[in-house]
Amino acid sequence: MVVSVVAVGTFGAASAQSSDQPPTAVVTYEQQLEQIAVDAEEARAALEAEGVRSCQLTANSLRGLHLQSQLTIDYRLNIYQEIINQANQLAINIESQDQSAAELRSAIAELSDRVTDFTTSYSQYRAEVLEAANIACNGQTELRAVVSRALSALRTSQFHAERVADFAQDDLSEVTESLEQGDE
Amino acid sequence: MSKSNNNRDFTFIAIVGISVAVAIALMAGGIYLYVRPEANQPQDQTQSINETQQPQDVTPSSLRQTIDEQLDELNDDDFDQSALSDEALEIN
């Protein structure tokens, strides 16, 4: 009796674990960004109704921005990873035919390095935005300094993102064209 | 009579003791399944999804098409700096 009751409890725990899995419904990146903006606006309205200080509204805006930036980096990295995965698969296909994919492998390594640069600078931007949210009520001078660092990191990450896109569209595409010419 | 009662008591205590021990072991197992670190890692799930979706018949031209299509999905607004402006943050 005791055993069966506990066994039910054990399976209950296992099913509770599976219900914690993320939902599989497809929600677009833009829809998720929009939802965060709406939530932040609602939180702002609630804070205003409570009569909080303006720095707390600023902190609320920055936290919304931080949430959006999590979506952005996940979305971008998924896209970059999809390109790298396919390029890797192409290299495997070529090598399985006893041909050299050295040039393609080198291009994949360079693209991966550029993605890493983007990840680093965008993560820095996210860290600065979160820091700005946390110190928003410490005084405007301190807030300005952190926001300035966040802007700088954001510009750097944009530069890194452009380097990723440029390399994929120019250099990596060129390598694939030379592979096709080699087949002919 | 008294010895028989003692035997019954001993058997009862033994059954209860074993049941409690088994119950504790099952609870511990259940708790472990629930809280183990690898039980809830979205990265692993993403990775396995990517692995299962990875096409096997990639060609140079299909890779170029993927590059164009995937990069086309990206949004320049991701780097919009206006949300960090003094006005947006209400910094005087």
PDB file of C-alpha atoms in Angstrom:
ATOM      1  CA  MET A   1       0.000   0.000   0.000  1.00  0.00           C
ATOM      2  CA  VAL A   2       2.693   2.413   1.061  1.00  0.00           C
ATOM      3  CA  VAL A   3       4.793   1.321  -1.900  1.00  0.00           C
ATOM      4  CA  SER A   4       2.023   1.914  -4.442  1.00  0.00           C
ATOM      5  CA  VAL A   5       1.272   5.381  -3.067  1.00  0.00           C
ATOM      6  CA  VAL A   6       4.919   6.361  -3.321  1.00  0.00           C
ATOM      7  CA  ALA A   7       5.182   4.851  -6.794  1.00  0.00           C
ATOM      8  CA  VAL A   8       2.320   7.068  -7.927  1.00  0.00           C
ATOM      9  CA  GLY A   9       4.188  10.016  -6.422  1.00  0.00           C
ATOM     10  CA  THR A  10       7.313   9.086  -8.347  1.00  0.00           C
ATOM     11  CA  PHE A  11       5.517   8.951 -11.680  1.00  0.00           C
ATOM     12  CA  GLY A  12       3.780  12.181 -10.764  1.00  0.00           C
ATOM     13  CA  ALA A  13       7.198  13.777 -10.424  1.00  0.00           C
ATOM     14  CA  ALA A  14       8.255  12.390 -13.794  1.00  0.00           C
ATOM     15  CA  SER A  15       5.137  13.707 -15.518  1.00  0.00           C
ATOM     16  CA  ALA A  16       5.579  17.075 -13.812  1.00  0.00           C
ATOM     17  CA  GLN A  17       9.048  17.178 -15.336  1.00  0.00           C
ATOM     18  CA  SER A  18       7.751  16.524 -18.831  1.00  0.00           C
ATOM     19  CA  SER A  19       5.099  19.227 -18.444  1.00  0.00           C
ATOM     20  CA  ASP A  20       7.929  21.694 -17.754  1.00  0.00           C
ATOM     21  CA  GLN A  21       9.231  21.311 -21.317  1.00  0.00           C
ATOM     22  CA  PRO A  22       8.918  24.443 -23.453  1.00  0.00           C
ATOM     23  CA  PRO A  23       5.801  24.616 -25.619  1.00  0.00           C
ATOM     24  CA  THR A  24       6.277  23.569 -29.225  1.00  0.00           C
ATOM     25  CA  ALA A  25       3.891  26.147 -30.696  1.00  0.00           C
ATOM     26  CA  VAL A  26       5.653  28.245 -33.295  1.00  0.00           C
ATOM     27  CA  VAL A  27       5.709  31.915 -32.422  1.00  0.00           C
ATOM     28  CA  THR A  28       7.687  34.138 -34.727  1.00  0.00           C
ATOM     29  CA  TYR A  29      10.626  36.183 -33.570  1.00  0.00           C
ATOM     30  CA  GLU A  30       8.790  39.422 -34.328  1.00  0.00           C
ATOM     31  CA  GLN A  31       5.723  38.284 -32.389  1.00  0.00           C
ATOM     32  CA  GLN A  32       7.850  37.500 -29.355  1.00  0.00           C
ATOM     33  CA  LEU A  33       9.583  40.887 -29.545  1.00  0.00           C
ATOM     34  CA  GLU A  34       6.214  42.568 -29.823  1.00  0.00           C
ATOM     35  CA  GLN A  35       4.890  40.643 -26.822  1.00  0.00           C
ATOM     36  CA  ILE A  36       7.823  41.758 -24.687  1.00  0.00           C
ATOM     37  CA  ALA A  37       7.231  45.370 -25.734  1.00  0.00           C
ATOM     38  CA  VAL A  38       3.542  45.068 -24.837  1.00  0.00           C
ATOM     39  CA  ASP A  39       4.366  43.491 -21.465  1.00  0.00           C
ATOM     40  CA  ALA A  40       6.893  46.237 -20.718  1.00  0.00           C
ATOM     41  CA  GLU A  41       4.336  48.898 -21.621  1.00  0.00           C
ATOM     42  CA  GLU A  42       1.745  47.293 -19.342  1.00  0.00           C
ATOM     43  CA  ALA A  43       4.277  47.095 -16.530  1.00  0.00           C
ATOM     44  CA  ARG A  44       5.086  50.751 -17.112  1.00  0.00           C
ATOM     45  CA  ALA A  45       1.424  51.733 -16.897  1.00  0.00           C
ATOM     46  CA  ALA A  46       1.078  49.772 -13.651  1.00  0.00           C
ATOM     47  CA  LEU A  47       4.187  51.435 -12.220  1.00  0.00           C
ATOM     48  CA  GLU A  48       2.933  54.875 -13.243  1.00  0.00           C
ATOM     49  CA  ALA A  49      -0.379  54.138 -11.547  1.00  0.00           C
ATOM     50  CA  GLU A  50       1.547  53.298  -8.387  1.00  0.00           C
ATOM     51  CA  GLY A  51       3.303  56.655  -8.626  1.00  0.00           C
ATOM     52  CA  VAL A  52       6.828  55.240  -8.647  1.00  0.00           C
ATOM     53  CA  ARG A  53       9.896  57.367  -9.306  1.00  0.00           C
ATOM     54  CA  SER A  54      10.841  57.961 -12.944  1.00  0.00           C
ATOM     55  CA  CYS A  55      14.096  56.035 -12.512  1.00  0.00           C
ATOM     56  CA  GLN A  56      12.036  52.924 -11.828  1.00  0.00           C
ATOM     57  CA  LEU A  57      10.263  53.442 -15.145  1.00  0.00           C
ATOM     58  CA  THR A  58      13.665  53.705 -16.793  1.00  0.00           C
ATOM     59  CA  ALA A  59      14.715  50.457 -15.109  1.00  0.00           C
ATOM     60  CA  ASN A  60      11.535  48.814 -16.394  1.00  0.00           C
ATOM     61  CA  SER A  61      12.297  49.935 -19.970  1.00  0.00           C
ATOM     62  CA  LEU A  62      15.841  48.624 -19.714  1.00  0.00           C
ATOM     63  CA  ARG A  63      14.660  45.262 -18.412  1.00  0.00           C
ATOM     64  CA  GLY A  64      12.300  44.996 -21.399  1.00  0.00           C
ATOM     65  CA  LEU A  65      15.224  45.788 -23.688  1.00  0.00           C
ATOM     66  CA  HIS A  66      17.301  43.124 -21.968  1.00  0.00           C
ATOM     67  CA  LEU A  67      14.582  40.519 -22.528  1.00  0.00           C
ATOM     68  CA  GLN A  68      14.303  41.463 -26.188  1.00  0.00           C
ATOM     69  CA  SER A  69      18.054  41.203 -26.608  1.00  0.00           C
ATOM     70  CA  GLN A  70      17.936  37.595 -25.347  1.00  0.00           C
ATOM     71  CA  LEU A  71      15.538  36.768 -28.169  1.00  0.00           C
ATOM     72  CA  THR A  72      17.704  38.610 -30.659  1.00  0.00           C
ATOM     73  CA  ILE A  73      20.891  36.773 -29.847  1.00  0.00           C
ATOM     74  CA  ASP A  74      19.139  33.377 -29.806  1.00  0.00           C
ATOM     75  CA  TYR A  75      17.492  34.110 -33.156  1.00  0.00           C
ATOM     76  CA  ARG A  76      20.678  35.313 -34.823  1.00  0.00           C
ATOM     77  CA  LEU A  77      22.801  32.488 -33.491  1.00  0.00           C
ATOM     78  CA  ASN A  78      20.249  29.927 -34.728  1.00  0.00           C
ATOM     79  CA  ILE A  79      20.474  31.424 -38.201  1.00  0.00           C
ATOM     80  CA  TYR A  80      24.271  31.505 -38.180  1.00  0.00           C
ATOM     81  CA  GLN A  81      24.358  27.949 -36.850  1.00  0.00           C
ATOM     82  CA  GLU A  82      22.060  26.737 -39.628  1.00  0.00           C
ATOM     83  CA  ILE A  83      24.491  28.119 -42.229  1.00  0.00           C
ATOM     84  CA  ILE A  84      27.484  26.562 -40.465  1.00  0.00           C
ATOM     85  CA  ASN A  85      25.686  23.210 -40.122  1.00  0.00           C
ATOM     86  CA  GLN A  86      24.904  23.088 -43.827  1.00  0.00           C
ATOM     87  CA  ALA A  87      28.422  24.152 -44.788  1.00  0.00           C
ATOM     88  CA  ASN A  88      29.786  21.397 -42.549  1.00  0.00           C
ATOM     89  CA  GLN A  89      27.455  18.872 -44.163  1.00  0.00           C
ATOM     90  CA  LEU A  90      28.642  19.957 -47.591  1.00  0.00           C
ATOM     91  CA  ALA A  91      32.249  19.471 -46.475  1.00  0.00           C
ATOM     92  CA  ILE A  92      31.391  15.984 -45.219  1.00  0.00           C
ATOM     93  CA  ASN A  93      29.698  15.159 -48.525  1.00  0.00           C
ATOM     94  CA  ILE A  94      32.747  16.321 -50.493  1.00  0.00           C
ATOM     95  CA  GLU A  95      35.188  14.424 -48.289  1.00  0.00           C
ATOM     96  CA  SER A  96      33.078  11.268 -48.536  1.00  0.00           C
ATOM     97  CA  GLN A  97      33.849  11.350 -52.276  1.00  0.00           C
ATOM     98  CA  ASP A  98      37.603  11.422 -51.493  1.00  0.00           C
ATOM     99  CA  GLN A  99      37.886  15.061 -52.541  1.00  0.00           C
ATOM    100  CA  SER A 100      39.462  17.893 -50.603  1.00  0.00           C
ATOM    101  CA  ALA A 101      37.223  20.324 -48.746  1.00  0.00           C
ATOM    102  CA  ALA A 102      40.144  22.212 -47.199  1.00  0.00           C
ATOM    103  CA  GLU A 103      39.116  25.582 -48.597  1.00  0.00           C
ATOM    104  CA  LEU A 104      35.550  25.095 -47.404  1.00  0.00           C
ATOM    105  CA  ARG A 105      36.756  23.940 -43.993  1.00  0.00           C
ATOM    106  CA  SER A 106      38.909  27.056 -43.718  1.00  0.00           C
ATOM    107  CA  ALA A 107      35.945  29.270 -44.638  1.00  0.00           C
ATOM    108  CA  ILE A 108      33.762  27.545 -42.041  1.00  0.00           C
ATOM    109  CA  ALA A 109      36.426  28.169 -39.379  1.00  0.00           C
ATOM    110  CA  GLU A 110      36.610  31.858 -40.296  1.00  0.00           C
ATOM    111  CA  LEU A 111      32.824  32.183 -40.253  1.00  0.00           C
ATOM    112  CA  SER A 112      32.692  30.492 -36.847  1.00  0.00           C
ATOM    113  CA  ASP A 113      35.308  32.924 -35.515  1.00  0.00           C
ATOM    114  CA  ARG A 114      33.247  35.876 -36.725  1.00  0.00           C
ATOM    115  CA  VAL A 115      30.129  34.443 -35.106  1.00  0.00           C
ATOM    116  CA  THR A 116      32.085  34.127 -31.863  1.00  0.00           C
ATOM    117  CA  ASP A 117      33.106  37.795 -32.113  1.00  0.00           C
ATOM    118  CA  PHE A 118      29.466  38.765 -32.546  1.00  0.00           C
ATOM    119  CA  THR A 119      28.406  36.598 -29.612  1.00  0.00           C
ATOM    120  CA  THR A 120      31.027  38.235 -27.394  1.00  0.00           C
ATOM    121  CA  SER A 121      30.172  41.830 -28.259  1.00  0.00           C
ATOM    122  CA  TYR A 122      26.401  41.319 -28.179  1.00  0.00           C
ATOM    123  CA  SER A 123      26.677  39.544 -24.826  1.00  0.00           C
ATOM    124  CA  GLN A 124      28.638  42.546 -23.579  1.00  0.00           C
ATOM    125  CA  TYR A 125      25.833  44.817 -24.760  1.00  0.00           C
ATOM    126  CA  ARG A 126      23.286  42.669 -22.911  1.00  0.00           C
ATOM    127  CA  ALA A 127      25.357  42.746 -19.737  1.00  0.00           C
ATOM    128  CA  GLU A 128      25.596  46.550 -19.901  1.00  0.00           C
ATOM    129  CA  VAL A 129      21.833  46.920 -20.424  1.00  0.00           C
ATOM    130  CA  LEU A 130      21.153  44.725 -17.405  1.00  0.00           C
ATOM    131  CA  GLU A 131      23.678  46.702 -15.375  1.00  0.00           C
ATOM    132  CA  ALA A 132      21.966  49.925 -16.449  1.00  0.00           C
ATOM    133  CA  ALA A 133      18.603  48.536 -15.294  1.00  0.00           C
ATOM    134  CA  ASN A 134      20.079  47.593 -11.945  1.00  0.00           C
ATOM    135  CA  ILE A 135      21.684  50.985 -11.262  1.00  0.00           C
ATOM    136  CA  ALA A 136      19.002  53.171 -12.858  1.00  0.00           C
ATOM    137  CA  CYS A 137      18.125  54.724  -9.510  1.00  0.00           C
ATOM    138  CA  ASN A 138      21.724  55.294  -8.408  1.00  0.00           C
ATOM    139  CA  GLY A 139      21.953  58.627 -10.170  1.00  0.00           C
ATOM    140  CA  GLN A 140      21.942  59.894 -13.725  1.00  0.00           C
ATOM    141  CA  THR A 141      25.706  60.281 -14.056  1.00  0.00           C
ATOM    142  CA  GLU A 142      26.295  56.611 -13.342  1.00  0.00           C
ATOM    143  CA  LEU A 143      23.372  55.622 -15.564  1.00  0.00           C
ATOM    144  CA  ARG A 144      24.695  57.704 -18.449  1.00  0.00           C
ATOM    145  CA  ALA A 145      28.094  56.010 -18.200  1.00  0.00           C
ATOM    146  CA  VAL A 146      26.623  52.501 -18.313  1.00  0.00           C
ATOM    147  CA  VAL A 147      24.207  53.360 -21.133  1.00  0.00           C
ATOM    148  CA  SER A 148      27.127  54.824 -23.058  1.00  0.00           C
ATOM    149  CA  ARG A 149      29.029  51.541 -22.674  1.00  0.00           C
ATOM    150  CA  ALA A 150      25.914  49.625 -23.780  1.00  0.00           C
ATOM    151  CA  LEU A 151      25.651  51.771 -26.913  1.00  0.00           C
ATOM    152  CA  SER A 152      29.302  51.230 -27.699  1.00  0.00           C
ATOM    153  CA  ALA A 153      28.942  47.443 -27.333  1.00  0.00           C
ATOM    154  CA  LEU A 154      25.810  47.512 -29.498  1.00  0.00           C
ATOM    155  CA  ARG A 155      27.654  49.343 -32.287  1.00  0.00           C
ATOM    156  CA  THR A 156      30.515  46.863 -32.050  1.00  0.00           C
ATOM    157  CA  SER A 157      28.128  43.925 -32.250  1.00  0.00           C
ATOM    158  CA  GLN A 158      26.468  45.450 -35.312  1.00  0.00           C
ATOM    159  CA  PHE A 159      29.884  45.696 -36.950  1.00  0.00           C
ATOM    160  CA  HIS A 160      30.556  42.042 -36.049  1.00  0.00           C
ATOM    161  CA  ALA A 161      27.153  40.971 -37.397  1.00  0.00           C
ATOM    162  CA  GLU A 162      27.915  42.722 -40.685  1.00  0.00           C
ATOM    163  CA  ARG A 163      31.256  40.910 -40.855  1.00  0.00           C
ATOM    164  CA  VAL A 164      29.442  37.582 -40.445  1.00  0.00           C
ATOM    165  CA  ALA A 165      26.938  38.403 -43.187  1.00  0.00           C
ATOM    166  CA  ASP A 166      29.596  39.785 -45.545  1.00  0.00           C
ATOM    167  CA  PHE A 167      31.806  36.747 -45.165  1.00  0.00           C
ATOM    168  CA  ALA A 168      28.935  34.295 -45.656  1.00  0.00           C
ATOM    169  CA  GLN A 169      27.592  36.077 -48.730  1.00  0.00           C
ATOM    170  CA  ASP A 170      30.938  36.872 -50.341  1.00  0.00           C
ATOM    171  CA  ASP A 171      33.763  34.558 -49.309  1.00  0.00           C
ATOM    172  CA  LEU A 172      31.807  31.434 -48.406  1.00  0.00           C
ATOM    173  CA  SER A 173      29.597  31.763 -51.474  1.00  0.00           C
ATOM    174  CA  GLU A 174      32.716  32.190 -53.596  1.00  0.00           C
ATOM    175  CA  VAL A 175      34.124  28.965 -52.202  1.00  0.00           C
ATOM    176  CA  THR A 176      30.939  27.120 -53.125  1.00  0.00           C
ATOM    177  CA  GLU A 177      31.172  28.511 -56.670  1.00  0.00           C
ATOM    178  CA  SER A 178      34.751  27.313 -57.004  1.00  0.00           C
ATOM    179  CA  LEU A 179      33.629  23.881 -55.775  1.00  0.00           C
ATOM    180  CA  GLU A 180      31.040  23.773 -58.549  1.00  0.00           C
ATOM    181  CA  GLN A 181      33.634  24.771 -61.143  1.00  0.00           C
ATOM    182  CA  GLY A 182      35.916  22.048 -59.830  1.00  0.00           C
ATOM    183  CA  ASP A 183      33.170  19.492 -60.453  1.00  0.00           C
ATOM    184  CA  GLU A 184      32.792  20.476 -64.091  1.00  0.00           C
TER     185      GLU A 184
ATOM    186  CA  MET B   1       0.885 -17.373  23.658  1.00  0.00           C
ATOM    187  CA  SER B   2       3.188 -14.564  24.553  1.00  0.00           C
ATOM    188  CA  LYS B   3       5.903 -15.921  22.227  1.00  0.00           C
ATOM    189  CA  SER B   4       3.390 -16.162  19.369  1.00  0.00           C
ATOM    190  CA  ASN B   5       2.357 -12.551  19.933  1.00  0.00           C
ATOM    191  CA  ASN B   6       5.986 -11.484  19.915  1.00  0.00           C
ATOM    192  CA  ASN B   7       6.536 -13.240  16.573  1.00  0.00           C
ATOM    193  CA  ARG B   8       3.519 -11.494  15.068  1.00  0.00           C
ATOM    194  CA  ASP B   9       4.729  -8.147  16.364  1.00  0.00           C
ATOM    195  CA  PHE B  10       8.160  -8.764  14.927  1.00  0.00           C
ATOM    196  CA  THR B  11       6.727  -9.742  11.518  1.00  0.00           C
ATOM    197  CA  PHE B  12       4.511  -6.646  11.501  1.00  0.00           C
ATOM    198  CA  ILE B  13       7.411  -4.358  12.407  1.00  0.00           C
ATOM    199  CA  ALA B  14       9.596  -6.001   9.740  1.00  0.00           C
ATOM    200  CA  ILE B  15       6.938  -5.494   7.034  1.00  0.00           C
ATOM    201  CA  VAL B  16       6.388  -1.876   8.033  1.00  0.00           C
ATOM    202  CA  GLY B  17      10.166  -1.268   8.158  1.00  0.00           C
ATOM    203  CA  ILE B  18      10.735  -2.754   4.694  1.00  0.00           C
ATOM    204  CA  SER B  19       7.788  -0.785   3.262  1.00  0.00           C
ATOM    205  CA  VAL B  20       9.141   2.469   4.661  1.00  0.00           C
ATOM    206  CA  ALA B  21      12.637   1.731   3.314  1.00  0.00           C
ATOM    207  CA  VAL B  22      11.264   0.969  -0.175  1.00  0.00           C
ATOM    208  CA  ALA B  23       9.094   4.092  -0.024  1.00  0.00           C
ATOM    209  CA  ILE B  24      12.080   6.288   0.857  1.00  0.00           C
ATOM    210  CA  ALA B  25      14.148   4.749  -1.952  1.00  0.00           C
ATOM    211  CA  LEU B  26      11.391   5.389  -4.511  1.00  0.00           C
ATOM    212  CA  MET B  27      10.914   8.963  -3.314  1.00  0.00           C
ATOM    213  CA  ALA B  28      14.641   9.600  -3.580  1.00  0.00           C
ATOM    214  CA  GLY B  29      14.606   8.192  -7.113  1.00  0.00           C
ATOM    215  CA  GLY B  30      11.663  10.381  -8.058  1.00  0.00           C
ATOM    216  CA  ILE B  31      13.286  13.497  -6.641  1.00  0.00           C
ATOM    217  CA  TYR B  32      16.513  12.707  -8.498  1.00  0.00           C
ATOM    218  CA  LEU B  33      14.644  12.313 -11.800  1.00  0.00           C
ATOM    219  CA  TYR B  34      12.931  15.633 -11.200  1.00  0.00           C
ATOM    220  CA  VAL B  35      15.906  17.773 -10.209  1.00  0.00           C
ATOM    221  CA  ARG B  36      18.859  16.203 -12.048  1.00  0.00           C
ATOM    222  CA  PRO B  37      20.816  18.930 -13.868  1.00  0.00           C
ATOM    223  CA  GLU B  38      20.464  17.456 -17.347  1.00  0.00           C
ATOM    224  CA  ALA B  39      16.669  17.184 -16.983  1.00  0.00           C
ATOM    225  CA  ASN B  40      15.877  20.682 -18.175  1.00  0.00           C
ATOM    226  CA  GLN B  41      18.432  22.028 -20.627  1.00  0.00           C
ATOM    227  CA  PRO B  42      16.904  23.853 -23.583  1.00  0.00           C
ATOM    228  CA  GLN B  43      20.266  24.062 -25.394  1.00  0.00           C
ATOM    229  CA  ASP B  44      20.427  20.293 -25.621  1.00  0.00           C
ATOM    230  CA  GLN B  45      16.940  20.176 -27.028  1.00  0.00           C
ATOM    231  CA  THR B  46      17.765  22.852 -29.585  1.00  0.00           C
ATOM    232  CA  GLN B  47      20.871  20.967 -30.562  1.00  0.00           C
ATOM    233  CA  SER B  48      18.988  17.721 -31.036  1.00  0.00           C
ATOM    234  CA  ILE B  49      16.360  19.518 -33.129  1.00  0.00           C
ATOM    235  CA  ASN B  50      19.095  20.998 -35.293  1.00  0.00           C
ATOM    236  CA  GLU B  51      20.741  17.630 -35.676  1.00  0.00           C
ATOM    237  CA  THR B  52      17.556  15.936 -36.763  1.00  0.00           C
ATOM    238  CA  GLN B  53      16.730  18.717 -39.202  1.00  0.00           C
ATOM    239  CA  GLN B  54      20.189  18.840 -40.747  1.00  0.00           C
ATOM    240  CA  PRO B  55      19.840  17.988 -44.406  1.00  0.00           C
ATOM    241  CA  GLN B  56      22.053  15.284 -45.828  1.00  0.00           C
ATOM    242  CA  ASP B  57      22.006  16.351 -49.481  1.00  0.00           C
ATOM    243  CA  VAL B  58      23.613  19.785 -49.304  1.00  0.00           C
ATOM    244  CA  THR B  59      25.085  21.011 -52.565  1.00  0.00           C
ATOM    245  CA  PRO B  60      27.122  24.165 -53.235  1.00  0.00           C
ATOM    246  CA  SER B  61      24.121  25.874 -54.808  1.00  0.00           C
ATOM    247  CA  SER B  62      21.731  24.837 -52.031  1.00  0.00           C
ATOM    248  CA  LEU B  63      24.204  26.205 -49.478  1.00  0.00           C
ATOM    249  CA  ARG B  64      24.299  29.553 -51.301  1.00  0.00           C
ATOM    250  CA  GLN B  65      20.506  29.566 -51.320  1.00  0.00           C
ATOM    251  CA  THR B  66      20.431  28.837 -47.595  1.00  0.00           C
ATOM    252  CA  ILE B  67      22.879  31.672 -46.918  1.00  0.00           C
ATOM    253  CA  ASP B  68      20.733  34.135 -48.853  1.00  0.00           C
ATOM    254  CA  GLU B  69      17.462  32.958 -47.317  1.00  0.00           C
ATOM    255  CA  GLN B  70      18.741  32.785 -43.757  1.00  0.00           C
ATOM    256  CA  LEU B  71      20.484  36.162 -43.809  1.00  0.00           C
ATOM    257  CA  ASP B  72      17.390  37.656 -45.386  1.00  0.00           C
ATOM    258  CA  GLU B  73      15.520  36.695 -42.191  1.00  0.00           C
ATOM    259  CA  LEU B  74      17.697  39.024 -40.135  1.00  0.00           C
ATOM    260  CA  ASN B  75      16.422  42.391 -39.102  1.00  0.00           C
ATOM    261  CA  ASP B  76      18.493  45.590 -39.084  1.00  0.00           C
ATOM    262  CA  ASP B  77      16.270  46.877 -36.269  1.00  0.00           C
ATOM    263  CA  ASP B  78      18.145  44.519 -33.951  1.00  0.00           C
ATOM    264  CA  PHE B  79      20.767  47.257 -33.645  1.00  0.00           C
ATOM    265  CA  ASP B  80      18.434  50.200 -33.282  1.00  0.00           C
ATOM    266  CA  GLN B  81      20.037  52.555 -30.760  1.00  0.00           C
ATOM    267  CA  SER B  82      17.008  54.763 -30.182  1.00  0.00           C
ATOM    268  CA  ALA B  83      15.787  52.632 -27.257  1.00  0.00           C
ATOM    269  CA  LEU B  84      18.908  53.733 -25.374  1.00  0.00           C
ATOM    270  CA  SER B  85      18.524  57.420 -26.120  1.00  0.00           C
ATOM    271  CA  ASP B  86      18.152  59.970 -23.314  1.00  0.00           C
ATOM    272  CA  GLU B  87      14.626  60.616 -24.471  1.00  0.00           C
ATOM    273  CA  ALA B  88      13.600  56.938 -24.434  1.00  0.00           C
ATOM    274  CA  LEU B  89      15.148  56.414 -21.019  1.00  0.00           C
ATOM    275  CA  GLU B  90      13.819  59.731 -19.730  1.00  0.00           C
ATOM    276  CA  ILE B  91      17.248  60.896 -18.627  1.00  0.00           C
ATOM    277  CA  ASN B  92      17.298  64.653 -18.040  1.00  0.00           C
TER     278      ASN B  92
END
